[in-house]
mmCIF file of C-alpha atoms in Angstrom:
data_model
loop_
_atom_site.group_PDB
_atom_site.id
_atom_site.type_symbol
_atom_site.label_atom_id
_atom_site.label_comp_id
_atom_site.label_asym_id
_atom_site.label_seq_id
_atom_site.Cartn_x
_atom_site.Cartn_y
_atom_site.Cartn_z
ATOM 1 C CA UNK M 1 21.167 13.969 -23.734
ATOM 2 C CA UNK M 2 24.923 14.053 -23.253
ATOM 3 C CA UNK M 3 27.242 12.242 -25.638
ATOM 4 C CA UNK M 4 29.961 10.130 -24.054
ATOM 5 C CA UNK M 5 32.577 7.698 -25.327
ATOM 6 C CA UNK M 6 32.944 4.004 -24.540
ATOM 7 C CA UNK M 7 35.924 4.906 -22.361
ATOM 8 C CA UNK M 8 33.601 6.859 -20.063
ATOM 9 C CA UNK M 9 31.298 3.907 -19.338
ATOM 10 C CA UNK M 10 33.266 3.009 -16.214
ATOM 11 C CA UNK M 11 31.943 6.200 -14.614
ATOM 12 C CA UNK M 12 28.421 5.013 -15.363
ATOM 13 C CA UNK M 13 28.944 1.559 -13.842
ATOM 14 C CA UNK M 14 30.746 2.987 -10.799
ATOM 15 C CA UNK M 15 27.495 4.684 -9.753
ATOM 16 C CA UNK M 16 25.457 1.467 -9.963
ATOM 17 C CA UNK M 17 24.652 -0.752 -6.957
ATOM 18 C CA UNK M 18 26.188 -4.175 -6.450
ATOM 19 C CA UNK M 19 24.879 -6.661 -9.021
ATOM 20 C CA UNK M 20 22.803 -4.070 -10.881
ATOM 21 C CA UNK M 21 19.892 -4.925 -13.150
ATOM 22 C CA UNK M 22 20.352 -3.571 -16.677
ATOM 23 C CA UNK M 23 17.252 -3.595 -18.880
ATOM 24 C CA UNK M 24 18.079 -3.608 -22.577
ATOM 25 C CA UNK M 25 16.438 -4.009 -25.954
ATOM 26 C CA UNK M 26 16.718 -7.462 -27.544
ATOM 27 C CA UNK M 27 16.262 -9.142 -30.894
ATOM 28 C CA UNK M 28 17.748 -7.284 -33.828
ATOM 29 C CA UNK M 29 17.847 -4.087 -31.761
ATOM 30 C CA UNK M 30 20.118 -5.404 -29.032
ATOM 31 C CA UNK M 31 22.800 -2.713 -28.352
ATOM 32 C CA UNK M 32 25.680 -5.180 -28.391
ATOM 33 C CA UNK M 33 28.520 -2.656 -28.432
ATOM 34 C CA UNK M 34 27.154 -0.769 -25.449
ATOM 35 C CA UNK M 35 26.269 -3.890 -23.444
ATOM 36 C CA UNK M 36 29.719 -5.365 -23.953
ATOM 37 C CA UNK M 37 31.289 -2.025 -23.033
ATOM 38 C CA UNK M 38 29.340 -1.938 -19.768
ATOM 39 C CA UNK M 39 30.205 -5.564 -19.100
ATOM 40 C CA UNK M 40 33.939 -4.799 -19.108
ATOM 41 C CA UNK M 41 33.651 -2.850 -15.862
ATOM 42 C CA UNK M 42 31.079 -5.033 -14.082
ATOM 43 C CA UNK M 43 31.853 -8.243 -12.190
ATOM 44 C CA UNK M 44 28.299 -9.360 -11.453
ATOM 45 C CA UNK M 45 25.125 -8.002 -12.997
ATOM 46 C CA UNK M 46 21.677 -8.923 -14.286
ATOM 47 C CA UNK M 47 20.596 -8.489 -17.899
ATOM 48 C CA UNK M 48 16.835 -8.194 -18.380
ATOM 49 C CA UNK M 49 16.258 -8.658 -22.108
ATOM 50 C CA UNK M 50 13.553 -10.160 -24.317
ATOM 51 C CA UNK M 51 14.864 -12.493 -27.042
ATOM 52 C CA UNK M 52 18.533 -11.789 -26.343
ATOM 53 C CA UNK M 53 20.666 -12.527 -29.435
ATOM 54 C CA UNK M 54 24.056 -14.173 -29.593
ATOM 55 C CA UNK M 55 26.739 -11.646 -28.754
ATOM 56 C CA UNK M 56 25.244 -10.318 -25.523
ATOM 57 C CA UNK M 57 27.358 -11.015 -22.414
ATOM 58 C CA UNK M 58 26.498 -14.537 -21.275
ATOM 59 C CA UNK M 59 29.436 -15.606 -19.105
ATOM 60 C CA UNK M 60 29.712 -16.371 -15.388
ATOM 61 C CA UNK M 61 28.709 -13.307 -13.421
ATOM 62 C CA UNK M 62 25.886 -12.326 -15.773
ATOM 63 C CA UNK M 63 22.402 -13.573 -14.858
ATOM 64 C CA UNK M 64 19.904 -13.328 -17.697
ATOM 65 C CA UNK M 65 16.312 -12.429 -16.800
ATOM 66 C CA UNK M 66 13.621 -12.758 -19.427
ATOM 67 C CA UNK M 67 10.075 -13.625 -20.408
ATOM 68 C CA UNK M 68 11.330 -15.079 -23.709
ATOM 69 C CA UNK M 69 14.687 -16.747 -24.277
ATOM 70 C CA UNK M 70 16.620 -15.882 -27.403
ATOM 71 C CA UNK M 71 19.865 -17.502 -28.615
ATOM 72 C CA UNK M 72 21.903 -15.356 -26.234
ATOM 73 C CA UNK M 73 19.928 -16.450 -23.175
ATOM 74 C CA UNK M 74 20.020 -20.092 -24.271
ATOM 75 C CA UNK M 75 23.825 -19.772 -24.335
ATOM 76 C CA UNK M 76 23.956 -18.182 -20.865
ATOM 77 C CA UNK M 77 24.911 -20.198 -17.804
ATOM 78 C CA UNK M 78 22.489 -18.471 -15.465
ATOM 79 C CA UNK M 79 18.912 -17.676 -16.560
ATOM 80 C CA UNK M 80 15.857 -16.637 -14.556
ATOM 81 C CA UNK M 81 12.745 -17.203 -16.659
ATOM 82 C CA UNK M 82 9.463 -15.414 -15.882
ATOM 83 C CA UNK M 83 6.483 -17.304 -17.394
ATOM 84 C CA UNK M 84 4.401 -14.243 -18.198
ATOM 85 C CA UNK M 85 2.519 -13.181 -21.322
ATOM 86 C CA UNK M 86 3.743 -10.078 -23.112
ATOM 87 C CA UNK M 87 0.615 -8.112 -22.207
ATOM 88 C CA UNK M 88 1.549 -8.149 -18.513
ATOM 89 C CA UNK M 89 5.346 -8.573 -18.707
ATOM 90 C CA UNK M 90 6.043 -4.807 -18.491
ATOM 91 C CA UNK M 91 4.670 -4.875 -14.936
ATOM 92 C CA UNK M 92 7.806 -6.792 -13.925
ATOM 93 C CA UNK M 93 9.761 -3.549 -14.279
ATOM 94 C CA UNK M 94 7.673 -1.838 -11.587
ATOM 95 C CA UNK M 95 7.483 -4.847 -9.245
ATOM 96 C CA UNK M 96 10.049 -7.647 -8.945
ATOM 97 C CA UNK M 97 12.537 -6.466 -11.606
ATOM 98 C CA UNK M 98 13.113 -2.712 -11.152
ATOM 99 C CA UNK M 99 15.927 -1.454 -13.402
ATOM 100 C CA UNK M 100 19.149 0.144 -12.199
ATOM 101 C CA UNK M 101 20.071 1.183 -15.747
ATOM 102 C CA UNK M 102 18.078 1.196 -18.981
ATOM 103 C CA UNK M 103 19.935 0.693 -22.266
ATOM 104 C CA UNK M 104 18.246 1.647 -25.536
ATOM 105 C CA UNK M 105 19.281 1.323 -29.171
ATOM 106 C CA UNK M 106 17.904 4.290 -31.092
ATOM 107 C CA UNK M 107 18.170 6.363 -34.210
ATOM 108 C CA UNK M 108 20.212 9.519 -34.261
ATOM 109 C CA UNK M 109 18.303 12.676 -33.294
ATOM 110 C CA UNK M 110 15.622 13.802 -35.792
ATOM 111 C CA UNK M 111 14.041 17.174 -34.976
ATOM 112 C CA UNK M 112 14.756 16.738 -31.262
ATOM 113 C CA UNK M 113 13.341 13.214 -31.089
ATOM 114 C CA UNK M 114 14.752 9.726 -31.449
ATOM 115 C CA UNK M 115 13.032 6.481 -32.384
ATOM 116 C CA UNK M 116 13.621 3.139 -30.705
ATOM 117 C CA UNK M 117 13.512 1.797 -34.231
ATOM 118 C CA UNK M 118 12.828 -1.904 -34.545
ATOM 119 C CA UNK M 119 11.983 -2.716 -30.921
ATOM 120 C CA UNK M 120 9.535 -1.065 -28.553
ATOM 121 C CA UNK M 121 7.711 -3.876 -26.668
ATOM 122 C CA UNK M 122 8.908 -3.583 -23.012
ATOM 123 C CA UNK M 123 11.321 -0.690 -23.524
ATOM 124 C CA UNK M 124 8.706 2.076 -23.280
ATOM 125 C CA UNK M 125 7.784 0.749 -19.829
ATOM 126 C CA UNK M 126 11.502 0.493 -18.990
ATOM 127 C CA UNK M 127 12.055 4.195 -19.729
ATOM 128 C CA UNK M 128 9.057 5.095 -17.560
ATOM 129 C CA UNK M 129 10.385 2.917 -14.728
ATOM 130 C CA UNK M 130 13.763 4.624 -15.004
ATOM 131 C CA UNK M 131 12.194 8.070 -14.710
ATOM 132 C CA UNK M 132 10.172 7.016 -11.646
ATOM 133 C CA UNK M 133 13.272 5.594 -9.980
ATOM 134 C CA UNK M 134 15.576 8.430 -10.984
ATOM 135 C CA UNK M 135 18.040 6.100 -12.656
ATOM 136 C CA UNK M 136 19.833 6.801 -15.963
ATOM 137 C CA UNK M 137 18.736 5.949 -19.469
ATOM 138 C CA UNK M 138 21.639 5.419 -21.843
ATOM 139 C CA UNK M 139 21.306 4.921 -25.583
ATOM 140 C CA UNK M 140 23.405 3.460 -28.333
ATOM 141 C CA UNK M 141 22.511 5.900 -31.110
ATOM 142 C CA UNK M 142 23.011 4.453 -34.547
ATOM 143 C CA UNK M 143 22.482 6.039 -37.978
ATOM 144 C CA UNK M 144 21.652 2.574 -39.305
ATOM 145 C CA UNK M 145 18.644 2.174 -37.003
ATOM 146 C CA UNK M 146 15.368 2.644 -38.949
ATOM 147 C CA UNK M 147 13.083 5.435 -37.787
ATOM 148 C CA UNK M 148 9.668 3.954 -36.976
ATOM 149 C CA UNK M 149 6.547 5.682 -35.673
ATOM 150 C CA UNK M 150 4.546 4.827 -32.583
ATOM 151 C CA UNK M 151 5.339 4.475 -28.898
ATOM 152 C CA UNK M 152 9.087 4.258 -29.510
ATOM 153 C CA UNK M 153 9.443 7.927 -30.470
ATOM 154 C CA UNK M 154 11.008 9.816 -27.543
ATOM 155 C CA UNK M 155 12.129 13.402 -26.963
ATOM 156 C CA UNK M 156 15.899 13.511 -26.937
ATOM 157 C CA UNK M 157 15.910 14.738 -23.332
ATOM 158 C CA UNK M 158 14.347 11.401 -22.244
ATOM 159 C CA UNK M 159 17.869 10.009 -22.733
ATOM 160 C CA UNK M 160 20.526 10.970 -20.216
ATOM 161 C CA UNK M 161 23.644 9.597 -21.916
ATOM 162 C CA UNK M 162 24.376 8.398 -25.435
ATOM 163 C CA UNK M 163 27.178 6.604 -27.226
ATOM 164 C CA UNK M 164 27.476 6.878 -30.997
ATOM 165 C CA UNK M 165 27.855 3.505 -32.728
ATOM 166 C CA UNK M 166 27.556 3.113 -36.496
ATOM 167 C CA UNK M 167 27.022 -0.581 -37.200
ATOM 168 C CA UNK M 168 24.476 -2.857 -38.934
ATOM 169 C CA UNK M 169 21.577 -4.260 -36.959
ATOM 170 C CA UNK M 170 21.332 -7.970 -36.215
ATOM 171 C CA UNK M 171 19.542 -9.739 -39.099
ATOM 172 C CA UNK M 172 17.530 -12.955 -39.019
ATOM 173 C CA UNK M 173 17.197 -14.094 -42.600
ATOM 174 C CA UNK M 174 14.208 -16.200 -43.700
ATOM 175 C CA UNK M 175 14.925 -19.937 -43.856
ATOM 176 C CA UNK M 176 14.283 -22.060 -46.965
ATOM 177 C CA UNK M 177 10.846 -23.675 -47.153
ATOM 178 C CA UNK M 178 10.483 -27.351 -48.006
ATOM 179 C CA UNK M 179 7.480 -28.947 -49.713
ATOM 180 C CA UNK M 180 5.861 -29.890 -46.401
ATOM 181 C CA UNK M 181 6.100 -26.316 -45.159
ATOM 182 C CA UNK M 182 4.603 -25.000 -48.378
ATOM 183 C CA UNK M 183 1.718 -27.453 -47.938
ATOM 184 C CA UNK M 184 1.246 -26.260 -44.359
ATOM 185 C CA UNK M 185 1.242 -22.672 -45.603
ATOM 186 C CA UNK M 186 -1.445 -23.445 -48.187
ATOM 187 C CA UNK M 187 -3.609 -25.155 -45.556
ATOM 188 C CA UNK M 188 -3.237 -22.207 -43.174
ATOM 189 C CA UNK M 189 -4.162 -19.822 -45.985
ATOM 190 C CA UNK M 190 -7.286 -21.877 -46.738
ATOM 191 C CA UNK M 191 -8.593 -20.870 -43.289
ATOM 192 C CA UNK M 192 -8.073 -17.146 -43.819
ATOM 193 C CA UNK M 193 -10.612 -14.948 -45.607
ATOM 194 C CA UNK M 194 -10.016 -11.740 -47.517
ATOM 195 C CA UNK M 195 -10.320 -8.845 -45.084
ATOM 196 C CA UNK M 196 -9.276 -10.832 -42.001
ATOM 197 C CA UNK M 197 -6.823 -9.465 -39.450
ATOM 198 C CA UNK M 198 -3.826 -11.735 -38.908
ATOM 199 C CA UNK M 199 -1.070 -12.212 -36.394
ATOM 200 C CA UNK M 200 1.953 -13.566 -38.201
ATOM 201 C CA UNK M 201 5.382 -13.650 -36.591
ATOM 202 C CA UNK M 202 8.823 -14.951 -37.430
ATOM 203 C CA UNK M 203 9.905 -18.451 -38.409
ATOM 204 C CA UNK M 204 9.373 -21.069 -41.080
ATOM 205 C CA UNK M 205 5.661 -21.572 -40.450
ATOM 206 C CA UNK M 206 4.767 -17.853 -40.602
ATOM 207 C CA UNK M 207 6.911 -17.506 -43.731
ATOM 208 C CA UNK M 208 5.109 -20.456 -45.302
ATOM 209 C CA UNK M 209 1.742 -18.979 -44.302
ATOM 210 C CA UNK M 210 2.704 -15.694 -45.937
ATOM 211 C CA UNK M 211 3.510 -17.544 -49.156
ATOM 212 C CA UNK M 212 0.110 -19.198 -49.017
ATOM 213 C CA UNK M 213 -1.627 -15.869 -48.428
ATOM 214 C CA UNK M 214 -0.119 -14.009 -51.381
ATOM 215 C CA UNK M 215 -3.349 -14.315 -53.358
ATOM 216 C CA UNK M 216 -5.485 -12.857 -50.564
ATOM 217 C CA UNK M 217 -6.565 -9.237 -50.487
ATOM 218 C CA UNK M 218 -7.366 -6.559 -47.887
ATOM 219 C CA UNK M 219 -5.690 -8.393 -45.029
ATOM 220 C CA UNK M 220 -4.834 -6.469 -41.877
ATOM 221 C CA UNK M 221 -1.801 -7.165 -39.679
ATOM 222 C CA UNK M 222 -1.781 -6.837 -35.893
ATOM 223 C CA UNK M 223 1.118 -8.766 -34.418
ATOM 224 C CA UNK M 224 3.777 -8.888 -31.738
ATOM 225 C CA UNK M 225 6.577 -9.138 -34.286
ATOM 226 C CA UNK M 226 6.569 -7.783 -37.813
ATOM 227 C CA UNK M 227 8.839 -9.932 -39.956
ATOM 228 C CA UNK M 228 9.738 -10.479 -43.587
ATOM 229 C CA UNK M 229 6.360 -12.220 -43.878
ATOM 230 C CA UNK M 230 4.608 -8.867 -43.350
ATOM 231 C CA UNK M 231 6.848 -7.185 -45.917
ATOM 232 C CA UNK M 232 6.174 -9.996 -48.419
ATOM 233 C CA UNK M 233 2.413 -9.618 -48.052
ATOM 234 C CA UNK M 234 2.615 -5.847 -48.363
ATOM 235 C CA UNK M 235 4.742 -5.976 -51.505
ATOM 236 C CA UNK M 236 2.352 -8.529 -53.042
ATOM 237 C CA UNK M 237 -0.639 -6.235 -52.563
ATOM 238 C CA UNK M 238 -2.296 -8.603 -50.095
ATOM 239 C CA UNK M 239 -2.880 -5.969 -47.408
ATOM 240 C CA UNK M 240 -5.423 -3.182 -47.109
ATOM 241 C CA UNK M 241 -3.907 -0.251 -49.021
ATOM 242 C CA UNK M 242 -2.619 2.624 -46.874
ATOM 243 C CA UNK M 243 -3.521 0.899 -43.605
ATOM 244 C CA UNK M 244 -0.854 0.664 -40.928
ATOM 245 C CA UNK M 245 0.686 -2.644 -39.865
ATOM 246 C CA UNK M 246 0.890 -2.757 -36.080
ATOM 247 C CA UNK M 247 3.438 -4.616 -33.965
ATOM 248 C CA UNK M 248 5.802 -4.205 -31.023
ATOM 249 C CA UNK M 249 9.023 -5.046 -32.832
ATOM 250 C CA UNK M 250 10.537 -5.874 -36.191
ATOM 251 C CA UNK M 251 12.823 -8.852 -36.652
ATOM 252 C CA UNK M 252 14.125 -10.211 -39.929
ATOM 253 C CA UNK M 253 16.447 -9.419 -42.793
ATOM 254 C CA UNK M 254 18.420 -6.249 -43.429
ATOM 255 C CA UNK M 255 16.037 -5.699 -46.350
ATOM 256 C CA UNK M 256 13.148 -5.655 -43.861
ATOM 257 C CA UNK M 257 14.890 -3.050 -41.716
ATOM 258 C CA UNK M 258 15.577 -0.842 -44.726
ATOM 259 C CA UNK M 259 11.941 -1.187 -45.844
ATOM 260 C CA UNK M 260 10.726 -0.123 -42.400
ATOM 261 C CA UNK M 261 12.770 3.094 -42.253
ATOM 262 C CA UNK M 262 10.431 6.117 -42.333
ATOM 263 C CA UNK M 263 7.673 3.792 -43.605
ATOM 264 C CA UNK M 264 4.320 5.375 -42.699
ATOM 265 C CA UNK M 265 2.684 1.925 -42.914
ATOM 266 C CA UNK M 266 4.670 0.698 -39.878
ATOM 267 C CA UNK M 267 3.472 1.442 -36.344
ATOM 268 C CA UNK M 268 5.264 -0.061 -33.336
ATOM 269 C CA UNK M 269 3.437 0.090 -30.014
ATOM 270 C CA UNK M 270 4.294 -1.106 -26.522
ATOM 271 C CA UNK M 271 3.373 -4.721 -25.814
ATOM 272 C CA UNK M 272 0.687 -3.743 -23.284
ATOM 273 C CA UNK M 273 -1.264 -2.522 -26.319
ATOM 274 C CA UNK M 274 -0.371 -4.966 -29.077
ATOM 275 C CA UNK M 275 -0.714 -8.065 -26.895
ATOM 276 C CA UNK M 276 -3.802 -6.986 -24.963
ATOM 277 C CA UNK M 277 -6.380 -9.783 -25.485
ATOM 278 C CA UNK M 278 -9.255 -7.294 -25.169
ATOM 279 C CA UNK M 279 -7.831 -5.161 -27.977
ATOM 280 C CA UNK M 280 -7.205 -8.212 -30.137
ATOM 281 C CA UNK M 281 -10.700 -9.582 -29.570
ATOM 282 C CA UNK M 282 -12.176 -6.295 -30.814
ATOM 283 C CA UNK M 283 -10.643 -6.935 -34.261
ATOM 284 C CA UNK M 284 -13.233 -8.858 -36.262
ATOM 285 C CA UNK M 285 -12.018 -11.920 -38.120
ATOM 286 C CA UNK M 286 -8.746 -12.092 -36.183
ATOM 287 C CA UNK M 287 -6.587 -15.128 -37.023
ATOM 288 C CA UNK M 288 -3.550 -15.936 -34.872
ATOM 289 C CA UNK M 289 -0.998 -18.165 -36.579
ATOM 290 C CA UNK M 290 1.461 -19.912 -34.283
ATOM 291 C CA UNK M 291 3.880 -22.762 -34.550
ATOM 292 C CA UNK M 292 4.584 -25.271 -31.776
ATOM 293 C CA UNK M 293 7.027 -27.939 -30.675
ATOM 294 C CA UNK M 294 4.334 -30.513 -29.919
ATOM 295 C CA UNK M 295 0.593 -30.934 -29.428
ATOM 296 C CA UNK M 296 -0.908 -33.693 -27.322
ATOM 297 C CA UNK M 297 -4.155 -35.632 -27.631
ATOM 298 C CA UNK M 298 -5.752 -33.448 -24.954
ATOM 299 C CA UNK M 299 -5.299 -30.443 -27.245
ATOM 300 C CA UNK M 300 -2.521 -28.980 -25.128
ATOM 301 C CA UNK M 301 0.115 -26.994 -27.013
ATOM 302 C CA UNK M 302 3.793 -26.851 -26.089
ATOM 303 C CA UNK M 303 5.377 -23.903 -27.852
ATOM 304 C CA UNK M 304 8.131 -23.134 -25.361
ATOM 305 C CA UNK M 305 9.914 -26.163 -23.844
ATOM 306 C CA UNK M 306 11.942 -29.235 -24.712
ATOM 307 C CA UNK M 307 10.765 -31.455 -21.899
ATOM 308 C CA UNK M 308 11.274 -29.416 -18.734
ATOM 309 C CA UNK M 309 13.919 -27.143 -20.269
ATOM 310 C CA UNK M 310 12.685 -23.745 -21.415
ATOM 311 C CA UNK M 311 13.609 -23.057 -25.033
ATOM 312 C CA UNK M 312 11.735 -19.816 -25.719
ATOM 313 C CA UNK M 313 8.814 -18.765 -23.522
ATOM 314 C CA UNK M 314 5.161 -17.849 -23.328
ATOM 315 C CA UNK M 315 5.671 -14.438 -24.996
ATOM 316 C CA UNK M 316 2.540 -13.302 -26.834
ATOM 317 C CA UNK M 317 1.164 -16.725 -27.717
ATOM 318 C CA UNK M 318 -1.401 -16.933 -24.909
ATOM 319 C CA UNK M 319 -2.440 -13.297 -25.408
ATOM 320 C CA UNK M 320 -3.061 -13.730 -29.115
ATOM 321 C CA UNK M 321 -4.732 -17.103 -28.714
ATOM 322 C CA UNK M 322 -7.099 -15.682 -26.089
ATOM 323 C CA UNK M 323 -7.874 -12.612 -28.178
ATOM 324 C CA UNK M 324 -8.404 -14.606 -31.371
ATOM 325 C CA UNK M 325 -10.835 -17.011 -29.716
ATOM 326 C CA UNK M 326 -12.963 -14.072 -28.578
ATOM 327 C CA UNK M 327 -12.839 -12.181 -31.855
ATOM 328 C CA UNK M 328 -16.003 -12.270 -33.971
ATOM 329 C CA UNK M 329 -15.152 -14.887 -36.598
ATOM 330 C CA UNK M 330 -11.693 -15.300 -35.066
ATOM 331 C CA UNK M 331 -9.479 -18.389 -35.074
ATOM 332 C CA UNK M 332 -6.404 -19.614 -33.223
ATOM 333 C CA UNK M 333 -4.347 -21.802 -35.572
ATOM 334 C CA UNK M 334 -1.373 -23.943 -34.593
ATOM 335 C CA UNK M 335 0.739 -25.192 -37.491
ATOM 336 C CA UNK M 336 3.732 -27.529 -37.371
ATOM 337 C CA UNK M 337 5.433 -30.432 -39.099
ATOM 338 C CA UNK M 338 3.864 -33.754 -38.125
ATOM 339 C CA UNK M 339 7.248 -35.257 -37.279
ATOM 340 C CA UNK M 340 10.618 -34.101 -36.063
ATOM 341 C CA UNK M 341 13.424 -36.469 -37.046
ATOM 342 C CA UNK M 342 12.146 -39.883 -35.865
ATOM 343 C CA UNK M 343 9.551 -38.537 -33.451
ATOM 344 C CA UNK M 344 5.935 -37.500 -33.795
ATOM 345 C CA UNK M 345 5.044 -33.921 -32.906
ATOM 346 C CA UNK M 346 1.502 -35.110 -32.141
ATOM 347 C CA UNK M 347 1.972 -36.952 -28.844
ATOM 348 C CA UNK M 348 -0.143 -38.728 -26.262
ATOM 349 C CA UNK M 349 0.817 -36.313 -23.497
ATOM 350 C CA UNK M 350 3.165 -33.357 -23.527
ATOM 351 C CA UNK M 351 6.722 -33.928 -22.355
ATOM 352 C CA UNK M 352 6.540 -30.806 -20.182
ATOM 353 C CA UNK M 353 4.240 -27.943 -19.157
ATOM 354 C CA UNK M 354 1.691 -26.680 -21.650
ATOM 355 C CA UNK M 355 1.880 -23.185 -23.134
ATOM 356 C CA UNK M 356 -1.888 -23.116 -23.801
ATOM 357 C CA UNK M 357 -4.653 -25.510 -24.823
ATOM 358 C CA UNK M 358 -7.333 -26.189 -27.419
ATOM 359 C CA UNK M 359 -6.746 -23.850 -30.342
ATOM 360 C CA UNK M 360 -9.342 -23.703 -33.099
ATOM 361 C CA UNK M 361 -7.376 -26.126 -35.245
ATOM 362 C CA UNK M 362 -4.034 -27.885 -35.562
ATOM 363 C CA UNK M 363 -2.506 -27.976 -39.034
ATOM 364 C CA UNK M 364 0.268 -30.185 -40.362
ATOM 365 C CA UNK M 365 1.287 -31.133 -43.887
ATOM 366 C CA UNK M 366 -1.173 -34.027 -43.568
ATOM 367 C CA UNK M 367 -4.296 -31.961 -42.980
ATOM 368 C CA UNK M 368 -6.376 -29.888 -40.588
ATOM 369 C CA UNK M 369 -7.643 -31.191 -37.243
ATOM 370 C CA UNK M 370 -10.591 -29.118 -36.010
ATOM 371 C CA UNK M 371 -10.537 -29.049 -32.201
ATOM 372 C CA UNK M 372 -12.820 -26.256 -31.084
ATOM 373 C CA UNK M 373 -16.174 -27.343 -29.603
ATOM 374 C CA UNK M 374 -15.234 -31.046 -29.835
ATOM 375 C CA UNK M 375 -15.160 -33.329 -26.813
ATOM 376 C CA UNK M 376 -11.784 -34.751 -25.840
ATOM 377 C CA UNK M 377 -12.402 -38.092 -27.530
ATOM 378 C CA UNK M 378 -13.271 -36.484 -30.844
ATOM 379 C CA UNK M 379 -10.416 -34.042 -30.413
ATOM 380 C CA UNK M 380 -7.931 -36.895 -29.976
ATOM 381 C CA UNK M 381 -9.371 -38.759 -32.946
ATOM 382 C CA UNK M 382 -9.037 -35.777 -35.243
ATOM 383 C CA UNK M 383 -5.463 -35.110 -34.180
ATOM 384 C CA UNK M 384 -4.559 -38.720 -34.905
ATOM 385 C CA UNK M 385 -6.425 -39.192 -38.169
ATOM 386 C CA UNK M 386 -6.044 -35.755 -39.718
ATOM 387 C CA UNK M 387 -2.829 -34.191 -38.389
ATOM 388 C CA UNK M 388 -0.473 -36.924 -37.171
ATOM 389 C CA UNK M 389 2.027 -38.540 -39.488
ATOM 390 C CA UNK M 390 0.724 -41.903 -40.758
ATOM 391 C CA UNK M 391 3.809 -43.682 -39.374
ATOM 392 C CA UNK M 392 2.757 -42.841 -35.807
ATOM 393 C CA UNK M 393 -1.017 -43.224 -35.938
ATOM 394 C CA UNK M 394 -1.223 -46.789 -34.623
ATOM 395 C CA UNK M 395 0.985 -45.899 -31.674
ATOM 396 C CA UNK M 396 -1.107 -42.810 -30.972
ATOM 397 C CA UNK M 397 -4.330 -44.831 -31.027
ATOM 398 C CA UNK M 398 -2.837 -47.132 -28.411
ATOM 399 C CA UNK M 399 -1.761 -44.144 -26.323
ATOM 400 C CA UNK M 400 -5.262 -42.692 -26.567
ATOM 401 C CA UNK M 401 -6.617 -45.865 -24.969
ATOM 402 C CA UNK M 402 -3.931 -45.918 -22.262
ATOM 403 C CA UNK M 403 -4.567 -42.331 -21.175
ATOM 404 C CA UNK M 404 -8.325 -42.722 -20.924
ATOM 405 C CA UNK M 405 -9.549 -41.585 -24.330
ATOM 406 C CA UNK M 406 -11.221 -44.959 -24.685
ATOM 407 C CA UNK M 407 -14.025 -43.825 -26.910
ATOM 408 C CA UNK M 408 -11.863 -42.025 -29.456
ATOM 409 C CA UNK M 409 -12.987 -43.393 -32.832
ATOM 410 C CA UNK M 410 -10.445 -43.993 -35.568
ATOM 411 C CA UNK M 411 -12.324 -41.919 -38.087
ATOM 412 C CA UNK M 412 -14.455 -38.796 -37.704
#
């Protein structure tokens, strides 16, 4: 590993091909200083990044490539979205999206190794792709990056060039929870048993679920993202003592990042492992907890699009839903508000493509609609009578008739 300054980045970009593809860490680990430094000497380039935050280059001349849009990609003018689950997304880097430069955000050197810190997911595969292709790996090394164990620990000689940057990571602070969210969290928690394994990510619904689960004991966490919800459960004594929490990345508050530093309970693995449905299904009593934008009367879940416009992406949702449904005693739970502004989130038919279909149950502040092993008429009835907001139930009953769910009873 050779240390360079930001002023020397032009030498790095001069050796790249026209319109190079730069693969970089995203989320709270996005190496903003280094990416913006590289951008200054590039006219046209591609940024492959999962959950790119605001602050990454997003102007004309930069094409974002991703399997999951973050705020930075949603602000970009040019985005190529790959609808792939996280378990198979790393294969993009050895097929249609080979890197020309890999950009990491790591700790400083500890005993001749560095840690990728709060994000591993696709970056372990990116480093391997770089070594196969003989292209450089450059790191933004930061004393404020937490040292985490797992697949993100690399020998220092795996990095060719490094720039020292001492700056805080990008936080995502938990949002306030309203009464409806707290009710949703309590209903989610009512489905979880002591000793279950749970997937719990980031957002209002996972945070509400964590609040509801505070009284549980001996829970295990296996997730794509470890958030403040995981830290809350750990500090409350809700998890199995001394057992590791497994994820591919951490995303949340600065308090979360500080808590994760040198924490032997935290293990971050590449997404091929954490999101592998076969691995998930081998965890008995696995409960996946996801939110959604809308659910239709056919049991189809939209967790990624506003109409035809991609808002986020498939990410790990299909992997964890598939694994949970095959786990002994497992469940796939979808939880959401029953209305958004003046619209129902339980709809006759989705406004765009589905992310996946027929979870175990759909939960809103109004109740729990059991879907698994029900025919489509019963499924529609339960969504209307038990999950939909009362203001929209008559309209939904009419839609059920129009779309062919003629035998859907009003009560079940």
